[in-house]
């Protein structure tokens, strides 16, 4: 795996407080990496450093083999795009929101029109072009922000909690767009999340960030299916099952675990799946719950 971007012993301090400490990791070609950890672990700060938005206090950021500093931030910024957890859309139409980056980069209008249509189709917003982005629902605004990033066809896409607080249907649209972009456009993706199901579903590798330190890394199978005590402690997951899933019309899934046991999950997924259940989410009852 040839690294697109590497971090070596990266530190970050805010007002003397150490937020990231000696973080080292690589993002390879066509990689899909999840950075999992609790709130306050430093996930957003890490993504900002990778995007060239924040400068590290110490350590090195290396892009395509070249050290990144103040003098060559464009090396990263023109090739990486970040979508923040708190969606920000411009006070104009959906079309102009998505077209903005292309206009700034000087693309001709016919190319802009084609690329915007492709991006809107990918996030299922065809027909929304003339609508005010500010008047859309939160989930629709999140898809506008994602389309605005995807239309630039970045080498590296950085996503901060991309489906936080989204309904199952919108979550599925966003996840499908991410997977398509990685698989067919060759875009490497880094996702900061505390959703281990999502990380297991669409990522190939994972790192666990605790108190600003990378304490575990590996393939998603290694990290989630055979978790270390640290990962198990973070996720709270002690019950891992395999089952067959079928989607419902409501956007959820019914998962058959065998032995007459069926679990409904708030995601739409078909086929063989891995199911994680936290002990505190289990309710024992003598009669069906309503």
CSV table of N, CA and C in Angstrom, one decimal, residues 33-159:
chain,number,residue,atom,x,y,z
A,33,UNK,N,-10.4,4.2,5.9
A,33,UNK,CA,-9.9,4.1,7.2
A,33,UNK,C,-10.9,4.8,8.2
A,34,UNK,N,-11.2,4.1,9.3
A,34,UNK,CA,-12.1,4.7,10.3
A,34,UNK,C,-11.2,5.1,11.5
A,35,UNK,N,-11.4,6.3,12.0
A,35,UNK,CA,-10.8,6.7,13.3
A,35,UNK,C,-11.9,6.7,14.3
A,36,UNK,N,-11.9,5.7,15.2
A,36,UNK,CA,-13.0,5.6,16.2
A,36,UNK,C,-12.5,6.0,17.5
A,37,UNK,N,-13.4,6.6,18.3
A,37,UNK,CA,-13.0,7.0,19.6
A,37,UNK,C,-14.2,7.8,20.2
A,38,UNK,N,-14.2,8.0,21.5
A,38,UNK,CA,-15.3,8.8,22.2
A,38,UNK,C,-15.1,10.3,21.9
A,39,UNK,N,-16.2,11.0,22.3
A,39,UNK,CA,-16.1,12.5,22.1
A,39,UNK,C,-14.9,13.0,22.9
A,40,UNK,N,-14.2,14.0,22.4
A,40,UNK,CA,-13.1,14.5,23.0
A,40,UNK,C,-11.8,13.8,22.9
A,41,UNK,N,-11.8,12.7,22.0
A,41,UNK,CA,-10.6,11.9,21.8
A,41,UNK,C,-9.6,12.6,20.9
A,42,UNK,N,-10.0,13.6,20.1
A,42,UNK,CA,-9.2,14.3,19.2
A,42,UNK,C,-9.4,14.0,17.8
A,43,UNK,N,-10.5,13.3,17.5
A,43,UNK,CA,-10.8,12.8,16.1
A,43,UNK,C,-10.9,14.0,15.1
A,44,UNK,N,-11.7,15.0,15.5
A,44,UNK,CA,-11.9,16.2,14.6
A,44,UNK,C,-10.6,16.9,14.4
A,45,UNK,N,-9.8,17.1,15.4
A,45,UNK,CA,-8.5,17.8,15.3
A,45,UNK,C,-7.6,17.0,14.4
A,46,UNK,N,-7.6,15.7,14.5
A,46,UNK,CA,-6.8,14.9,13.6
A,46,UNK,C,-7.1,15.1,12.2
A,47,UNK,N,-8.4,15.1,11.9
A,47,UNK,CA,-8.9,15.3,10.5
A,47,UNK,C,-8.5,16.7,10.0
A,48,UNK,N,-8.6,17.7,10.8
A,48,UNK,CA,-8.2,19.0,10.4
A,48,UNK,C,-6.7,19.1,10.1
A,49,UNK,N,-5.9,18.4,10.8
A,49,UNK,CA,-4.5,18.4,10.5
A,49,UNK,C,-4.2,17.7,9.2
A,50,UNK,N,-4.9,16.6,9.0
A,50,UNK,CA,-4.8,15.8,7.7
A,50,UNK,C,-5.2,16.7,6.5
A,51,UNK,N,-6.2,17.5,6.7
A,51,UNK,CA,-6.7,18.4,5.6
A,51,UNK,C,-5.9,19.6,5.4
A,52,UNK,N,-5.0,19.9,6.3
A,52,UNK,CA,-4.2,21.2,6.1
A,52,UNK,C,-4.9,22.4,6.7
A,53,UNK,N,-6.0,22.1,7.5
A,53,UNK,CA,-6.7,23.3,8.1
A,53,UNK,C,-6.0,23.7,9.4
A,54,UNK,N,-5.5,22.7,10.1
A,54,UNK,CA,-4.7,23.0,11.3
A,54,UNK,C,-3.3,22.6,11.1
A,55,UNK,N,-2.4,23.3,11.7
A,55,UNK,CA,-1.0,22.9,11.7
A,55,UNK,C,-0.6,22.1,13.0
A,56,UNK,N,0.1,21.1,12.9
A,56,UNK,CA,0.5,20.3,14.1
A,56,UNK,C,1.5,21.1,14.9
A,57,UNK,N,1.5,20.9,16.2
A,57,UNK,CA,2.5,21.6,17.1
A,57,UNK,C,3.8,20.9,17.0
A,58,UNK,N,3.8,19.6,16.7
A,58,UNK,CA,5.0,18.9,16.5
A,58,UNK,C,4.8,17.7,15.6
A,59,UNK,N,5.9,17.1,15.1
A,59,UNK,CA,5.8,16.0,14.2
A,59,UNK,C,5.7,16.4,12.7
A,60,UNK,N,5.4,15.4,11.9
A,60,UNK,CA,5.4,15.7,10.4
A,60,UNK,C,4.1,15.2,9.8
A,61,UNK,N,3.7,16.0,8.8
A,61,UNK,CA,2.6,15.6,7.8
A,61,UNK,C,3.3,15.4,6.5
A,62,UNK,N,3.1,14.3,5.9
A,62,UNK,CA,3.8,14.0,4.6
A,62,UNK,C,2.7,13.6,3.6
A,63,UNK,N,2.7,14.3,2.4
A,63,UNK,CA,1.8,14.0,1.4
A,63,UNK,C,2.5,13.6,0.1
A,64,UNK,N,2.2,12.4,-0.4
A,64,UNK,CA,2.9,11.9,-1.6
A,64,UNK,C,4.4,12.0,-1.4
A,65,UNK,N,4.9,11.7,-0.2
A,65,UNK,CA,6.3,11.7,0.0
A,65,UNK,C,7.0,13.0,0.3
A,66,UNK,N,6.2,14.1,0.3
A,66,UNK,CA,6.7,15.5,0.5
A,66,UNK,C,6.2,16.0,1.8
A,67,UNK,N,7.1,16.5,2.7
A,67,UNK,CA,6.7,17.1,3.9
A,67,UNK,C,5.8,18.3,3.7
A,68,UNK,N,4.7,18.5,4.5
A,68,UNK,CA,3.8,19.6,4.3
A,68,UNK,C,4.0,20.6,5.4
A,69,UNK,N,4.2,21.9,4.9
A,69,UNK,CA,4.4,23.0,5.9
A,69,UNK,C,3.6,24.2,5.4
A,70,UNK,N,3.8,25.4,6.0
A,70,UNK,CA,3.0,26.6,5.7
A,70,UNK,C,3.3,27.0,4.2
A,71,UNK,N,4.4,26.7,3.7
A,71,UNK,CA,4.8,27.2,2.4
A,71,UNK,C,4.1,26.3,1.3
A,72,UNK,N,3.6,25.2,1.6
A,72,UNK,CA,3.0,24.3,0.5
A,72,UNK,C,1.8,23.6,1.0
A,73,UNK,N,0.9,24.3,1.7
A,73,UNK,CA,-0.3,23.8,2.2
A,73,UNK,C,-1.3,23.4,1.0
A,74,UNK,N,-1.1,24.1,-0.1
A,74,UNK,CA,-2.0,23.8,-1.3
A,74,UNK,C,-1.8,22.4,-1.8
A,75,UNK,N,-0.6,21.8,-1.4
A,75,UNK,CA,-0.3,20.5,-1.8
A,75,UNK,C,-1.4,19.5,-1.3
A,76,UNK,N,-1.9,19.8,-0.1
A,76,UNK,CA,-2.9,19.0,0.6
A,76,UNK,C,-4.3,19.6,0.3
A,77,UNK,N,-4.4,20.9,0.4
A,77,UNK,CA,-5.8,21.5,0.3
A,77,UNK,C,-6.4,21.3,-1.0
A,78,UNK,N,-5.7,21.2,-2.1
A,78,UNK,CA,-6.3,21.1,-3.4
A,78,UNK,C,-6.6,19.6,-3.7
A,79,UNK,N,-6.1,18.7,-2.9
A,79,UNK,CA,-6.3,17.3,-3.2
A,79,UNK,C,-7.1,16.6,-2.1
A,80,UNK,N,-7.3,17.3,-1.0
A,80,UNK,CA,-8.1,16.7,0.1
A,80,UNK,C,-9.4,17.6,0.4
A,81,UNK,N,-10.5,17.0,0.7
A,81,UNK,CA,-11.7,17.7,1.0
A,81,UNK,C,-12.2,17.1,2.3
A,82,UNK,N,-12.7,18.0,3.2
A,82,UNK,CA,-13.2,17.6,4.5
A,82,UNK,C,-14.7,18.0,4.6
A,83,UNK,N,-15.5,17.1,5.1
A,83,UNK,CA,-16.9,17.4,5.4
A,83,UNK,C,-17.1,17.4,6.9
A,84,UNK,N,-17.5,18.5,7.5
A,84,UNK,CA,-17.6,18.6,9.0
A,84,UNK,C,-18.9,18.0,9.5
A,85,UNK,N,-18.9,17.7,10.8
A,85,UNK,CA,-20.1,17.1,11.4
A,85,UNK,C,-21.2,18.1,11.4
A,86,UNK,N,-20.9,19.4,11.7
A,86,UNK,CA,-21.9,20.4,11.7
A,86,UNK,C,-22.0,21.0,10.3
A,87,UNK,N,-23.0,20.7,9.6
A,87,UNK,CA,-23.1,21.0,8.2
A,87,UNK,C,-23.2,22.5,8.0
A,88,UNK,N,-22.5,23.0,7.1
A,88,UNK,CA,-22.5,24.4,6.7
A,88,UNK,C,-22.8,24.5,5.2
A,89,UNK,N,-24.0,25.1,4.9
A,89,UNK,CA,-24.3,25.3,3.5
A,89,UNK,C,-24.4,26.8,3.2
A,90,UNK,N,-24.2,27.2,2.0
A,90,UNK,CA,-24.3,28.6,1.6
A,90,UNK,C,-25.7,29.0,1.5
A,91,UNK,N,-26.0,30.3,1.7
A,91,UNK,CA,-27.4,30.8,1.6
A,91,UNK,C,-27.7,31.1,0.1
A,92,UNK,N,-27.8,30.0,-0.6
A,92,UNK,CA,-28.1,30.1,-2.1
A,92,UNK,C,-28.7,28.8,-2.5
A,93,UNK,N,-28.8,28.5,-3.8
A,93,UNK,CA,-29.5,27.3,-4.2
A,93,UNK,C,-28.6,26.1,-4.0
A,94,UNK,N,-29.2,24.9,-4.1
A,94,UNK,CA,-28.4,23.7,-4.0
A,94,UNK,C,-27.4,23.6,-5.1
A,95,UNK,N,-27.8,24.0,-6.3
A,95,UNK,CA,-26.9,23.9,-7.5
A,95,UNK,C,-25.7,24.8,-7.2
A,96,UNK,N,-25.9,26.0,-6.8
A,96,UNK,CA,-24.7,26.9,-6.6
A,96,UNK,C,-23.8,26.5,-5.4
A,97,UNK,N,-24.4,25.8,-4.4
A,97,UNK,CA,-23.6,25.3,-3.4
A,97,UNK,C,-22.6,24.2,-3.9
A,98,UNK,N,-23.2,23.3,-4.7
A,98,UNK,CA,-22.3,22.2,-5.2
A,98,UNK,C,-21.3,22.7,-6.2
A,99,UNK,N,-21.7,23.7,-7.0
A,99,UNK,CA,-20.9,24.2,-8.1
A,99,UNK,C,-19.8,25.1,-7.6
A,100,UNK,N,-19.9,25.6,-6.4
A,100,UNK,CA,-19.0,26.7,-5.9
A,100,UNK,C,-17.5,26.3,-6.1
A,101,UNK,N,-17.1,25.2,-5.6
A,101,UNK,CA,-15.6,24.8,-5.7
A,101,UNK,C,-15.1,24.7,-7.1
A,102,UNK,N,-16.0,24.2,-8.0
A,102,UNK,CA,-15.6,24.1,-9.4
A,102,UNK,C,-15.5,25.5,-10.0
A,103,UNK,N,-16.4,26.4,-9.7
A,103,UNK,CA,-16.3,27.8,-10.2
A,103,UNK,C,-15.0,28.5,-9.7
A,104,UNK,N,-14.6,28.3,-8.5
A,104,UNK,CA,-13.4,28.9,-7.9
A,104,UNK,C,-12.2,28.3,-8.7
A,105,UNK,N,-12.2,27.1,-9.1
A,105,UNK,CA,-11.1,26.5,-9.8
A,105,UNK,C,-11.1,26.7,-11.3
A,106,UNK,N,-12.1,27.4,-11.7
A,106,UNK,CA,-12.1,27.9,-13.1
A,106,UNK,C,-12.6,26.9,-14.2
A,107,UNK,N,-13.4,25.9,-13.7
A,107,UNK,CA,-13.9,25.0,-14.7
A,107,UNK,C,-15.0,25.6,-15.6
A,108,UNK,N,-15.0,25.3,-16.9
A,108,UNK,CA,-16.1,25.8,-17.8
A,108,UNK,C,-17.5,25.4,-17.4
A,109,UNK,N,-18.4,26.2,-17.7
A,109,UNK,CA,-19.8,26.0,-17.3
A,109,UNK,C,-20.4,24.6,-17.7
A,110,UNK,N,-20.1,24.2,-18.9
A,110,UNK,CA,-20.6,22.9,-19.3
A,110,UNK,C,-20.1,21.7,-18.5
A,111,UNK,N,-18.8,21.8,-18.1
A,111,UNK,CA,-18.2,20.8,-17.2
A,111,UNK,C,-18.8,20.9,-15.8
A,112,UNK,N,-19.0,22.1,-15.3
A,112,UNK,CA,-19.6,22.3,-14.0
A,112,UNK,C,-21.0,21.7,-14.0
A,113,UNK,N,-21.7,21.9,-15.0
A,113,UNK,CA,-23.1,21.4,-15.0
A,113,UNK,C,-23.1,19.9,-15.0
A,114,UNK,N,-22.2,19.3,-15.7
A,114,UNK,CA,-22.2,17.8,-15.8
A,114,UNK,C,-21.7,17.2,-14.4
A,115,UNK,N,-20.7,17.8,-13.9
A,115,UNK,CA,-20.2,17.3,-12.6
A,115,UNK,C,-21.1,17.5,-11.5
A,116,UNK,N,-21.8,18.6,-11.4
A,116,UNK,CA,-22.8,18.9,-10.4
A,116,UNK,C,-24.0,17.9,-10.5
A,117,UNK,N,-24.4,17.6,-11.7
A,117,UNK,CA,-25.5,16.7,-11.9
A,117,UNK,C,-25.1,15.3,-11.4
A,118,UNK,N,-23.9,14.9,-11.7
A,118,UNK,CA,-23.4,13.6,-11.3
A,118,UNK,C,-23.3,13.5,-9.8
A,119,UNK,N,-22.8,14.6,-9.1
A,119,UNK,CA,-22.7,14.6,-7.7
A,119,UNK,C,-24.1,14.5,-7.0
A,120,UNK,N,-25.1,15.3,-7.5
A,120,UNK,CA,-26.4,15.3,-7.0
A,120,UNK,C,-27.1,14.0,-7.2
A,121,UNK,N,-26.9,13.3,-8.3
A,121,UNK,CA,-27.4,12.0,-8.5
A,121,UNK,C,-26.9,11.0,-7.5
A,122,UNK,N,-25.6,11.1,-7.2
A,122,UNK,CA,-25.0,10.2,-6.3
A,122,UNK,C,-25.6,10.3,-4.9
A,123,UNK,N,-26.0,11.5,-4.5
A,123,UNK,CA,-26.6,11.7,-3.1
A,123,UNK,C,-28.1,11.8,-3.2
A,124,UNK,N,-28.7,11.4,-4.3
A,124,UNK,CA,-30.1,11.4,-4.5
A,124,UNK,C,-30.8,12.7,-4.2
A,125,UNK,N,-30.2,13.8,-4.9
A,125,UNK,CA,-30.8,15.1,-4.8
A,125,UNK,C,-31.1,15.7,-6.1
A,126,UNK,N,-31.2,14.9,-7.2
A,126,UNK,CA,-31.7,15.4,-8.5
A,126,UNK,C,-33.1,16.0,-8.3
A,127,UNK,N,-33.3,17.2,-8.9
A,127,UNK,CA,-34.6,17.8,-8.7
A,127,UNK,C,-34.6,18.9,-7.6
A,128,UNK,N,-33.5,18.9,-6.9
A,128,UNK,CA,-33.3,19.9,-5.8
A,128,UNK,C,-32.5,21.1,-6.2
A,129,UNK,N,-32.1,21.2,-7.5
A,129,UNK,CA,-31.1,22.2,-7.9
A,129,UNK,C,-31.5,23.6,-7.6
A,130,UNK,N,-32.7,24.0,-7.7
A,130,UNK,CA,-33.2,25.4,-7.6
A,130,UNK,C,-33.7,25.7,-6.2
A,131,UNK,N,-33.7,24.7,-5.3
A,131,UNK,CA,-34.2,24.9,-4.0
A,131,UNK,C,-33.1,25.6,-3.1
A,132,UNK,N,-33.6,26.3,-2.1
A,132,UNK,CA,-32.7,27.0,-1.2
A,132,UNK,C,-32.0,25.9,-0.2
A,133,UNK,N,-30.7,25.9,-0.2
A,133,UNK,CA,-30.0,24.9,0.6
A,133,UNK,C,-30.3,25.1,2.1
A,134,UNK,N,-30.5,26.4,2.5
A,134,UNK,CA,-30.8,26.7,3.9
A,134,UNK,C,-32.2,26.2,4.4
A,135,UNK,N,-33.1,26.0,3.4
A,135,UNK,CA,-34.4,25.5,3.8
A,135,UNK,C,-34.6,24.0,3.8
A,136,UNK,N,-33.6,23.3,3.5
A,136,UNK,CA,-33.6,21.9,3.4
A,136,UNK,C,-33.6,21.3,4.9
A,137,UNK,N,-33.9,20.0,5.0
A,137,UNK,CA,-33.8,19.3,6.3
A,137,UNK,C,-32.3,19.1,6.6
A,138,UNK,N,-32.1,18.7,7.8
A,138,UNK,CA,-30.7,18.5,8.2
A,138,UNK,C,-30.0,17.4,7.4
A,139,UNK,N,-30.8,16.3,7.2
A,139,UNK,CA,-30.2,15.2,6.4
A,139,UNK,C,-29.9,15.6,4.9
A,140,UNK,N,-30.8,16.5,4.4
A,140,UNK,CA,-30.6,16.9,3.0
A,140,UNK,C,-29.4,17.9,2.9
A,141,UNK,N,-29.3,18.8,3.9
A,141,UNK,CA,-28.1,19.7,4.0
A,141,UNK,C,-26.8,18.9,4.1
A,142,UNK,N,-26.9,17.8,4.8
A,142,UNK,CA,-25.7,16.9,4.9
A,142,UNK,C,-25.3,16.3,3.6
A,143,UNK,N,-26.3,16.0,2.8
A,143,UNK,CA,-26.0,15.4,1.5
A,143,UNK,C,-25.5,16.5,0.5
A,144,UNK,N,-26.0,17.7,0.7
A,144,UNK,CA,-25.5,18.8,-0.1
A,144,UNK,C,-24.0,19.0,0.2
A,145,UNK,N,-23.7,19.0,1.4
A,145,UNK,CA,-22.3,19.2,1.8
A,145,UNK,C,-21.4,18.1,1.3
A,146,UNK,N,-21.9,16.9,1.3
A,146,UNK,CA,-21.2,15.7,0.8
A,146,UNK,C,-21.0,15.9,-0.7
A,147,UNK,N,-22.1,16.3,-1.4
A,147,UNK,CA,-22.0,16.5,-2.9
A,147,UNK,C,-21.0,17.6,-3.2
A,148,UNK,N,-20.9,18.6,-2.4
A,148,UNK,CA,-20.0,19.7,-2.6
A,148,UNK,C,-18.5,19.2,-2.5
A,149,UNK,N,-18.3,18.2,-1.7
A,149,UNK,CA,-17.0,17.7,-1.6
A,149,UNK,C,-16.7,16.7,-2.7
A,150,UNK,N,-17.7,15.8,-3.0
A,150,UNK,CA,-17.4,14.8,-4.0
A,150,UNK,C,-17.3,15.4,-5.4
A,151,UNK,N,-17.9,16.5,-5.7
A,151,UNK,CA,-17.8,17.1,-7.0
A,151,UNK,C,-16.4,17.5,-7.4
A,152,UNK,N,-15.6,17.7,-6.4
A,152,UNK,CA,-14.2,18.1,-6.7
A,152,UNK,C,-13.3,16.9,-7.0
A,153,UNK,N,-13.8,15.7,-6.8
A,153,UNK,CA,-13.1,14.4,-7.1
A,153,UNK,C,-11.7,14.5,-6.4
A,154,UNK,N,-11.7,14.6,-5.0
A,154,UNK,CA,-10.5,14.7,-4.3
A,154,UNK,C,-9.8,13.3,-4.3
A,155,UNK,N,-8.5,13.4,-4.0
A,155,UNK,CA,-7.7,12.1,-3.8
A,155,UNK,C,-8.0,11.5,-2.4
A,156,UNK,N,-8.3,12.4,-1.5
A,156,UNK,CA,-8.5,12.0,-0.1
A,156,UNK,C,-9.8,12.8,0.4
A,157,UNK,N,-10.8,12.0,0.9
A,157,UNK,CA,-12.0,12.5,1.4
A,157,UNK,C,-12.0,12.3,2.9
A,158,UNK,N,-12.2,13.4,3.7
A,158,UNK,CA,-12.2,13.3,5.2
A,158,UNK,C,-13.6,13.6,5.7
A,159,UNK,N,-14.1,12.7,6.5
A,159,UNK,CA,-15.5,12.9,6.9
A,159,UNK,C,-15.6,12.8,8.4
